[in-house]
């Protein structure tokens, strides 16, 4: 068996995604988001979380998925990417699982309409569940990170 990692499971539509727990700072309910002009469409703005200004990205918009209304289940997952905190808006985040790394397979070119470069792999859980593992450093590419860093100032 490979090593075991803890993964936070979240949903966008009917698909389940995973982010390693050690990359996640906190999971928050929806907070008031301050819009920022001249940013990418999927950048919703910034939030003030306990005195820290954090840029917030709608992952549905980032992945080109249809946007939906936010609900009571909507969450902002605060992750650390390249020494920077970023919030990802997801439909729901409701599970932490242990995952053996040998269950993670190389992703196909496109999974659920999302290009493989955003993915670390696809993990099989049980007989009928697939978990799409995000590659956080690709979800935010360097140019976008530079733009987001300027939001934090």
Short mmCIF file of N, CA and C in Angstrom, two decimals:
data_model
loop_
_atom_site.label_atom_id
_atom_site.label_comp_id
_atom_site.label_asym_id
_atom_site.label_seq_id
_atom_site.Cartn_x
_atom_site.Cartn_y
_atom_site.Cartn_z
N UNK A 1 0.84 -1.20 0.00
CA UNK A 1 0.00 0.00 0.00
C UNK A 1 0.87 1.25 0.00
N UNK A 2 0.39 2.29 -0.68
CA UNK A 2 1.08 3.58 -0.65
C UNK A 2 0.84 4.26 0.67
N UNK A 3 1.39 5.44 0.81
CA UNK A 3 1.13 6.17 2.06
C UNK A 3 -0.30 6.69 2.05
N UNK A 4 -0.75 7.06 3.25
CA UNK A 4 -2.12 7.53 3.38
C UNK A 4 -2.10 9.04 3.58
N UNK A 5 -2.99 9.73 2.88
CA UNK A 5 -3.11 11.18 3.07
C UNK A 5 -4.55 11.48 3.46
N UNK A 6 -4.72 12.57 4.19
CA UNK A 6 -6.07 13.03 4.53
C UNK A 6 -6.48 14.05 3.47
N UNK A 7 -7.72 13.90 3.01
CA UNK A 7 -8.20 14.72 1.91
C UNK A 7 -9.55 15.32 2.29
N UNK A 8 -9.71 16.62 2.03
CA UNK A 8 -11.02 17.26 2.20
C UNK A 8 -11.76 17.10 0.89
N UNK A 9 -12.98 16.58 0.98
CA UNK A 9 -13.80 16.34 -0.20
C UNK A 9 -14.79 17.50 -0.33
N UNK A 10 -14.86 18.06 -1.54
CA UNK A 10 -15.86 19.09 -1.79
C UNK A 10 -16.53 18.82 -3.13
N UNK A 11 -17.67 19.47 -3.33
CA UNK A 11 -18.44 19.22 -4.54
C UNK A 11 -18.57 20.48 -5.38
N UNK A 12 -18.53 20.27 -6.69
CA UNK A 12 -18.94 21.26 -7.68
C UNK A 12 -19.93 20.50 -8.56
N UNK A 13 -21.18 20.86 -8.48
CA UNK A 13 -22.19 20.10 -9.20
C UNK A 13 -22.21 18.68 -8.68
N UNK A 14 -22.19 17.70 -9.59
CA UNK A 14 -22.27 16.30 -9.16
C UNK A 14 -20.89 15.69 -8.96
N UNK A 15 -19.83 16.44 -9.28
CA UNK A 15 -18.47 15.89 -9.18
C UNK A 15 -17.89 16.13 -7.79
N UNK A 16 -17.11 15.15 -7.32
CA UNK A 16 -16.42 15.31 -6.05
C UNK A 16 -14.94 15.56 -6.29
N UNK A 17 -14.40 16.50 -5.55
CA UNK A 17 -12.99 16.89 -5.68
C UNK A 17 -12.30 16.73 -4.34
N UNK A 18 -10.99 16.66 -4.38
CA UNK A 18 -10.23 16.53 -3.15
C UNK A 18 -9.05 17.49 -3.11
N UNK A 19 -8.79 18.01 -1.92
CA UNK A 19 -7.60 18.81 -1.66
C UNK A 19 -6.97 18.22 -0.40
N UNK A 20 -5.66 18.03 -0.44
CA UNK A 20 -4.99 17.49 0.75
C UNK A 20 -5.20 18.43 1.94
N UNK A 21 -5.50 17.84 3.08
CA UNK A 21 -5.80 18.61 4.29
C UNK A 21 -4.67 19.57 4.64
N UNK A 22 -3.42 19.15 4.43
CA UNK A 22 -2.33 20.02 4.86
C UNK A 22 -2.20 21.29 4.01
N UNK A 23 -2.96 21.37 2.90
CA UNK A 23 -2.95 22.60 2.09
C UNK A 23 -4.13 23.51 2.45
N UNK A 24 -5.04 22.99 3.27
CA UNK A 24 -6.24 23.75 3.61
C UNK A 24 -6.05 24.43 4.96
N UNK A 25 -6.30 25.73 4.99
CA UNK A 25 -6.20 26.49 6.24
C UNK A 25 -7.49 26.37 7.05
N UNK A 26 -8.61 26.62 6.38
CA UNK A 26 -9.90 26.63 7.06
C UNK A 26 -11.02 26.53 6.02
N UNK A 27 -12.19 26.14 6.46
CA UNK A 27 -13.38 26.11 5.60
C UNK A 27 -14.41 27.03 6.25
N UNK A 28 -14.91 27.98 5.48
CA UNK A 28 -15.83 28.99 6.02
C UNK A 28 -17.16 28.94 5.28
N UNK A 29 -18.21 29.37 5.99
CA UNK A 29 -19.48 29.62 5.31
C UNK A 29 -19.27 30.84 4.42
N UNK A 30 -20.22 31.09 3.52
CA UNK A 30 -20.09 32.27 2.65
C UNK A 30 -19.98 33.53 3.50
N UNK A 31 -19.09 34.40 3.09
CA UNK A 31 -18.87 35.68 3.77
C UNK A 31 -19.12 36.79 2.76
N UNK A 32 -19.33 38.01 3.25
CA UNK A 32 -19.48 39.12 2.30
C UNK A 32 -18.18 39.27 1.49
N UNK A 33 -18.34 39.34 0.17
CA UNK A 33 -17.18 39.45 -0.71
C UNK A 33 -17.17 40.85 -1.32
N UNK A 34 -16.03 41.51 -1.22
CA UNK A 34 -15.86 42.83 -1.81
C UNK A 34 -15.34 42.67 -3.23
N UNK A 35 -16.10 43.15 -4.20
CA UNK A 35 -15.69 43.05 -5.60
C UNK A 35 -14.44 43.89 -5.83
N UNK A 36 -13.61 43.41 -6.73
CA UNK A 36 -12.41 44.14 -7.10
C UNK A 36 -12.45 44.34 -8.61
N UNK A 37 -12.33 45.58 -9.07
CA UNK A 37 -12.40 45.82 -10.52
C UNK A 37 -11.17 45.28 -11.25
N UNK A 38 -11.33 45.06 -12.54
CA UNK A 38 -10.23 44.67 -13.43
C UNK A 38 -9.54 43.38 -13.01
N UNK A 39 -10.32 42.40 -12.58
CA UNK A 39 -9.73 41.09 -12.29
C UNK A 39 -10.40 40.07 -13.21
N UNK A 40 -9.88 38.86 -13.22
CA UNK A 40 -10.50 37.79 -14.00
C UNK A 40 -11.93 37.58 -13.54
N UNK A 41 -12.77 37.13 -14.46
CA UNK A 41 -14.20 36.97 -14.15
C UNK A 41 -14.42 36.01 -12.99
N UNK A 42 -13.57 34.98 -12.88
CA UNK A 42 -13.79 33.99 -11.81
C UNK A 42 -13.27 34.47 -10.46
N UNK A 43 -12.56 35.60 -10.43
CA UNK A 43 -12.13 36.17 -9.14
C UNK A 43 -13.31 36.97 -8.61
N UNK A 44 -13.91 36.48 -7.54
CA UNK A 44 -15.11 37.12 -7.01
C UNK A 44 -14.79 38.40 -6.24
N UNK A 45 -13.56 38.51 -5.73
CA UNK A 45 -13.19 39.67 -4.94
C UNK A 45 -12.34 39.25 -3.77
N UNK A 46 -12.49 39.99 -2.66
CA UNK A 46 -11.71 39.66 -1.47
C UNK A 46 -12.63 39.58 -0.27
N UNK A 47 -12.19 38.80 0.72
CA UNK A 47 -12.90 38.74 2.00
C UNK A 47 -11.92 39.16 3.09
N UNK A 48 -12.48 39.62 4.20
CA UNK A 48 -11.67 39.93 5.37
C UNK A 48 -11.93 38.83 6.37
N UNK A 49 -10.94 37.96 6.53
CA UNK A 49 -11.10 36.83 7.43
C UNK A 49 -10.19 37.05 8.64
N UNK A 50 -10.80 37.37 9.76
CA UNK A 50 -10.05 37.62 11.00
C UNK A 50 -8.88 38.58 10.76
N UNK A 51 -9.18 39.66 10.02
CA UNK A 51 -8.18 40.69 9.81
C UNK A 51 -7.24 40.46 8.64
N UNK A 52 -7.39 39.32 7.94
CA UNK A 52 -6.54 39.04 6.79
C UNK A 52 -7.39 39.17 5.53
N UNK A 53 -6.89 39.94 4.56
CA UNK A 53 -7.60 40.09 3.30
C UNK A 53 -7.19 38.95 2.38
N UNK A 54 -8.18 38.19 1.92
CA UNK A 54 -7.92 36.98 1.12
C UNK A 54 -8.69 37.07 -0.18
N UNK A 55 -8.00 36.91 -1.32
CA UNK A 55 -8.72 36.86 -2.60
C UNK A 55 -9.58 35.60 -2.68
N UNK A 56 -10.74 35.71 -3.32
CA UNK A 56 -11.67 34.60 -3.41
C UNK A 56 -11.97 34.30 -4.88
N UNK A 57 -11.88 33.02 -5.22
CA UNK A 57 -12.10 32.54 -6.58
C UNK A 57 -13.28 31.61 -6.59
N UNK A 58 -14.16 31.76 -7.57
CA UNK A 58 -15.25 30.81 -7.76
C UNK A 58 -14.72 29.67 -8.62
N UNK A 59 -14.59 28.48 -8.02
CA UNK A 59 -14.01 27.37 -8.77
C UNK A 59 -14.87 26.97 -9.97
N UNK A 60 -16.19 27.14 -9.84
CA UNK A 60 -17.05 26.84 -11.00
C UNK A 60 -16.64 27.73 -12.18
N UNK A 61 -16.47 29.01 -11.90
CA UNK A 61 -16.06 29.94 -12.95
C UNK A 61 -14.67 29.62 -13.46
N UNK A 62 -13.77 29.25 -12.55
CA UNK A 62 -12.40 28.93 -12.93
C UNK A 62 -12.36 27.77 -13.89
N UNK A 63 -13.22 26.79 -13.66
CA UNK A 63 -13.21 25.58 -14.49
C UNK A 63 -14.18 25.67 -15.66
N UNK A 64 -14.81 26.84 -15.83
CA UNK A 64 -15.74 26.99 -16.94
C UNK A 64 -17.03 26.21 -16.78
N UNK A 65 -17.39 25.92 -15.53
CA UNK A 65 -18.65 25.22 -15.27
C UNK A 65 -19.77 26.25 -15.13
N UNK A 66 -20.99 25.81 -15.31
CA UNK A 66 -22.13 26.70 -15.17
C UNK A 66 -22.20 27.22 -13.73
N UNK A 67 -22.41 28.52 -13.59
CA UNK A 67 -22.48 29.09 -12.24
C UNK A 67 -23.88 28.90 -11.67
N UNK A 68 -23.94 28.74 -10.36
CA UNK A 68 -25.23 28.55 -9.71
C UNK A 68 -25.35 29.53 -8.55
N UNK A 69 -26.56 29.64 -8.02
CA UNK A 69 -26.78 30.47 -6.84
C UNK A 69 -26.05 29.86 -5.65
N UNK A 70 -25.56 30.70 -4.75
CA UNK A 70 -24.96 30.20 -3.52
C UNK A 70 -26.09 29.77 -2.58
N UNK A 71 -25.82 28.70 -1.82
CA UNK A 71 -26.84 28.15 -0.91
C UNK A 71 -26.25 28.07 0.50
N UNK A 72 -27.03 27.51 1.41
CA UNK A 72 -26.54 27.28 2.78
C UNK A 72 -25.37 26.31 2.79
N UNK A 73 -25.26 25.49 1.74
CA UNK A 73 -24.18 24.50 1.66
C UNK A 73 -22.88 25.09 1.09
N UNK A 74 -22.99 26.24 0.42
CA UNK A 74 -21.82 26.84 -0.24
C UNK A 74 -20.75 27.15 0.81
N UNK A 75 -19.51 26.84 0.47
CA UNK A 75 -18.40 27.08 1.39
C UNK A 75 -17.26 27.78 0.68
N UNK A 76 -16.44 28.45 1.47
CA UNK A 76 -15.18 28.99 0.97
C UNK A 76 -14.07 28.19 1.63
N UNK A 77 -13.30 27.48 0.80
CA UNK A 77 -12.17 26.72 1.33
C UNK A 77 -10.94 27.61 1.19
N UNK A 78 -10.32 27.94 2.33
CA UNK A 78 -9.12 28.77 2.32
C UNK A 78 -7.92 27.84 2.21
N UNK A 79 -7.16 27.99 1.13
CA UNK A 79 -5.99 27.14 0.90
C UNK A 79 -4.74 28.01 0.84
N UNK A 80 -3.62 27.37 1.07
CA UNK A 80 -2.33 28.06 0.93
C UNK A 80 -1.70 27.57 -0.37
N UNK A 81 -1.50 28.50 -1.30
CA UNK A 81 -0.87 28.19 -2.58
C UNK A 81 0.36 29.08 -2.73
N UNK A 82 1.51 28.46 -2.85
CA UNK A 82 2.75 29.23 -3.04
C UNK A 82 2.86 30.38 -2.03
N UNK A 83 2.75 30.07 -0.76
CA UNK A 83 2.88 31.05 0.34
C UNK A 83 1.83 32.15 0.30
N UNK A 84 0.70 31.86 -0.29
CA UNK A 84 -0.36 32.86 -0.37
C UNK A 84 -1.68 32.18 -0.03
N UNK A 85 -2.54 32.90 0.69
CA UNK A 85 -3.85 32.32 1.00
C UNK A 85 -4.86 32.76 -0.04
N UNK A 86 -5.67 31.79 -0.49
CA UNK A 86 -6.70 32.05 -1.48
C UNK A 86 -7.95 31.30 -1.05
N UNK A 87 -9.11 31.90 -1.26
CA UNK A 87 -10.37 31.22 -0.97
C UNK A 87 -10.98 30.66 -2.24
N UNK A 88 -11.43 29.41 -2.18
CA UNK A 88 -12.14 28.79 -3.30
C UNK A 88 -13.60 28.63 -2.91
N UNK A 89 -14.51 29.17 -3.72
CA UNK A 89 -15.94 28.97 -3.47
C UNK A 89 -16.33 27.63 -4.10
N UNK A 90 -16.92 26.75 -3.28
CA UNK A 90 -17.36 25.43 -3.74
C UNK A 90 -18.81 25.23 -3.33
N UNK A 91 -19.48 24.28 -3.99
CA UNK A 91 -20.90 24.04 -3.70
C UNK A 91 -21.10 23.51 -2.29
N UNK A 92 -20.21 22.62 -1.85
CA UNK A 92 -20.28 22.12 -0.48
C UNK A 92 -18.96 21.44 -0.16
N UNK A 93 -18.64 21.40 1.12
CA UNK A 93 -17.44 20.70 1.59
C UNK A 93 -17.86 19.97 2.84
N UNK A 94 -17.94 18.65 2.77
CA UNK A 94 -18.59 17.97 3.88
C UNK A 94 -17.94 16.66 4.27
N UNK A 95 -16.70 16.45 3.89
CA UNK A 95 -16.13 15.15 4.17
C UNK A 95 -14.62 15.26 4.29
N UNK A 96 -14.06 14.51 5.22
CA UNK A 96 -12.61 14.33 5.25
C UNK A 96 -12.38 12.84 5.19
N UNK A 97 -11.55 12.40 4.25
CA UNK A 97 -11.32 10.96 4.11
C UNK A 97 -9.83 10.67 4.14
N UNK A 98 -9.51 9.43 4.46
CA UNK A 98 -8.13 8.95 4.33
C UNK A 98 -8.03 8.29 2.97
N UNK A 99 -6.98 8.64 2.25
CA UNK A 99 -6.83 8.14 0.89
C UNK A 99 -5.43 7.58 0.72
N UNK A 100 -5.36 6.36 0.21
CA UNK A 100 -4.05 5.77 -0.08
C UNK A 100 -3.55 6.36 -1.39
N UNK A 101 -2.31 6.84 -1.40
CA UNK A 101 -1.78 7.50 -2.60
C UNK A 101 -1.74 6.55 -3.79
N UNK A 102 -1.66 5.25 -3.56
CA UNK A 102 -1.64 4.34 -4.71
C UNK A 102 -3.02 4.18 -5.37
N UNK A 103 -4.04 4.79 -4.78
CA UNK A 103 -5.37 4.79 -5.41
C UNK A 103 -5.52 5.93 -6.40
N UNK A 104 -4.56 6.87 -6.40
CA UNK A 104 -4.65 8.04 -7.27
C UNK A 104 -4.01 7.70 -8.62
N UNK A 105 -4.80 7.82 -9.67
CA UNK A 105 -4.31 7.52 -11.01
C UNK A 105 -4.15 8.81 -11.81
N UNK A 106 -3.32 8.75 -12.84
CA UNK A 106 -3.14 9.89 -13.72
C UNK A 106 -4.48 10.25 -14.34
N UNK A 107 -4.81 11.54 -14.35
CA UNK A 107 -6.12 11.90 -14.88
C UNK A 107 -6.17 11.78 -16.40
N UNK A 108 -7.35 11.46 -16.96
CA UNK A 108 -7.49 11.54 -18.41
C UNK A 108 -7.36 13.01 -18.84
N UNK A 109 -7.27 13.26 -20.14
CA UNK A 109 -7.06 14.63 -20.64
C UNK A 109 -8.11 15.60 -20.13
N UNK A 110 -9.36 15.17 -20.11
CA UNK A 110 -10.43 16.04 -19.64
C UNK A 110 -11.30 15.23 -18.69
N UNK A 111 -11.58 15.79 -17.52
CA UNK A 111 -12.45 15.13 -16.56
C UNK A 111 -13.57 16.11 -16.24
N UNK A 112 -14.80 15.74 -16.51
CA UNK A 112 -15.92 16.63 -16.19
C UNK A 112 -15.75 18.00 -16.81
N UNK A 113 -15.12 18.08 -17.99
CA UNK A 113 -14.94 19.36 -18.65
C UNK A 113 -13.75 20.15 -18.14
N UNK A 114 -12.98 19.59 -17.24
CA UNK A 114 -11.84 20.31 -16.66
C UNK A 114 -10.55 19.75 -17.22
N UNK A 115 -9.69 20.62 -17.70
CA UNK A 115 -8.44 20.16 -18.29
C UNK A 115 -7.57 19.46 -17.26
N UNK A 116 -6.83 18.46 -17.72
CA UNK A 116 -6.02 17.63 -16.83
C UNK A 116 -4.94 18.44 -16.10
N UNK A 117 -4.51 19.57 -16.67
CA UNK A 117 -3.43 20.31 -16.01
C UNK A 117 -3.86 20.82 -14.63
N UNK A 118 -5.15 20.97 -14.40
CA UNK A 118 -5.63 21.42 -13.09
C UNK A 118 -5.70 20.29 -12.08
N UNK A 119 -5.43 19.07 -12.54
CA UNK A 119 -5.67 17.91 -11.69
C UNK A 119 -4.38 17.20 -11.35
N UNK A 120 -4.33 16.69 -10.13
CA UNK A 120 -3.21 15.84 -9.72
C UNK A 120 -3.49 14.39 -10.08
N UNK A 121 -4.76 14.06 -10.17
CA UNK A 121 -5.12 12.69 -10.48
C UNK A 121 -6.57 12.43 -10.14
N UNK A 122 -6.97 11.19 -10.37
CA UNK A 122 -8.32 10.77 -10.04
C UNK A 122 -8.19 9.56 -9.11
N UNK A 123 -8.86 9.63 -7.97
CA UNK A 123 -8.78 8.56 -6.99
C UNK A 123 -10.07 7.75 -7.00
N UNK A 124 -9.91 6.44 -6.95
CA UNK A 124 -11.08 5.57 -6.85
C UNK A 124 -11.35 5.30 -5.37
N UNK A 125 -12.59 5.56 -4.98
CA UNK A 125 -13.00 5.30 -3.59
C UNK A 125 -14.14 4.30 -3.64
N UNK A 126 -13.93 3.17 -3.04
CA UNK A 126 -14.97 2.15 -3.09
C UNK A 126 -15.21 1.71 -4.53
N UNK A 127 -16.43 1.25 -4.82
CA UNK A 127 -16.72 0.73 -6.15
C UNK A 127 -17.19 1.79 -7.13
N UNK A 128 -17.84 2.82 -6.60
CA UNK A 128 -18.52 3.71 -7.54
C UNK A 128 -18.21 5.19 -7.34
N UNK A 129 -17.24 5.53 -6.49
CA UNK A 129 -16.94 6.94 -6.27
C UNK A 129 -15.60 7.28 -6.89
N UNK A 130 -15.57 8.41 -7.60
CA UNK A 130 -14.32 8.94 -8.12
C UNK A 130 -14.09 10.29 -7.47
N UNK A 131 -12.87 10.52 -7.06
CA UNK A 131 -12.52 11.78 -6.43
C UNK A 131 -11.46 12.44 -7.29
N UNK A 132 -11.73 13.66 -7.73
CA UNK A 132 -10.81 14.37 -8.60
C UNK A 132 -9.89 15.21 -7.72
N UNK A 133 -8.59 14.89 -7.76
CA UNK A 133 -7.62 15.59 -6.91
C UNK A 133 -7.11 16.83 -7.63
N UNK A 134 -7.23 17.98 -6.96
CA UNK A 134 -6.81 19.25 -7.58
C UNK A 134 -5.32 19.48 -7.46
N UNK A 135 -4.75 20.05 -8.50
CA UNK A 135 -3.37 20.52 -8.49
C UNK A 135 -3.44 22.03 -8.24
N UNK A 136 -3.29 22.42 -6.97
CA UNK A 136 -3.53 23.81 -6.60
C UNK A 136 -2.62 24.79 -7.31
N UNK A 137 -1.36 24.41 -7.55
CA UNK A 137 -0.47 25.38 -8.17
C UNK A 137 -0.87 25.64 -9.62
N UNK A 138 -1.59 24.72 -10.26
CA UNK A 138 -2.08 24.97 -11.62
C UNK A 138 -3.42 25.68 -11.62
N UNK A 139 -4.25 25.41 -10.59
CA UNK A 139 -5.54 26.08 -10.53
C UNK A 139 -5.31 27.59 -10.54
N UNK A 140 -4.24 28.02 -9.89
CA UNK A 140 -3.82 29.42 -9.98
C UNK A 140 -2.51 29.45 -10.72
N UNK A 141 -2.53 29.93 -11.95
CA UNK A 141 -1.25 29.99 -12.63
C UNK A 141 -0.49 31.24 -12.21
N UNK A 142 0.76 31.32 -12.59
CA UNK A 142 1.64 32.38 -12.07
C UNK A 142 1.10 33.78 -12.33
N UNK A 143 0.62 34.05 -13.53
CA UNK A 143 0.10 35.39 -13.84
C UNK A 143 -1.06 35.75 -12.93
N UNK A 144 -1.93 34.76 -12.69
CA UNK A 144 -3.08 35.02 -11.83
C UNK A 144 -2.63 35.25 -10.41
N UNK A 145 -1.63 34.50 -9.97
CA UNK A 145 -1.13 34.69 -8.60
C UNK A 145 -0.55 36.09 -8.44
N UNK A 146 0.19 36.55 -9.45
CA UNK A 146 0.74 37.91 -9.37
C UNK A 146 -0.39 38.92 -9.25
N UNK A 147 -1.45 38.72 -10.06
CA UNK A 147 -2.58 39.64 -9.99
C UNK A 147 -3.27 39.55 -8.62
N UNK A 148 -3.41 38.33 -8.09
CA UNK A 148 -4.07 38.18 -6.78
C UNK A 148 -3.22 38.78 -5.67
N UNK A 149 -1.89 38.62 -5.78
CA UNK A 149 -1.02 39.20 -4.74
C UNK A 149 -1.21 40.70 -4.67
N UNK A 150 -1.44 41.33 -5.81
CA UNK A 150 -1.65 42.78 -5.78
C UNK A 150 -2.97 43.13 -5.09
N UNK A 151 -3.93 42.19 -5.06
CA UNK A 151 -5.18 42.42 -4.34
C UNK A 151 -4.96 42.45 -2.84
N UNK A 152 -3.98 41.68 -2.39
CA UNK A 152 -3.76 41.56 -0.95
C UNK A 152 -3.13 42.82 -0.35
N UNK A 153 -2.52 43.63 -1.21
CA UNK A 153 -1.79 44.79 -0.68
C UNK A 153 -2.72 45.89 -0.21
#
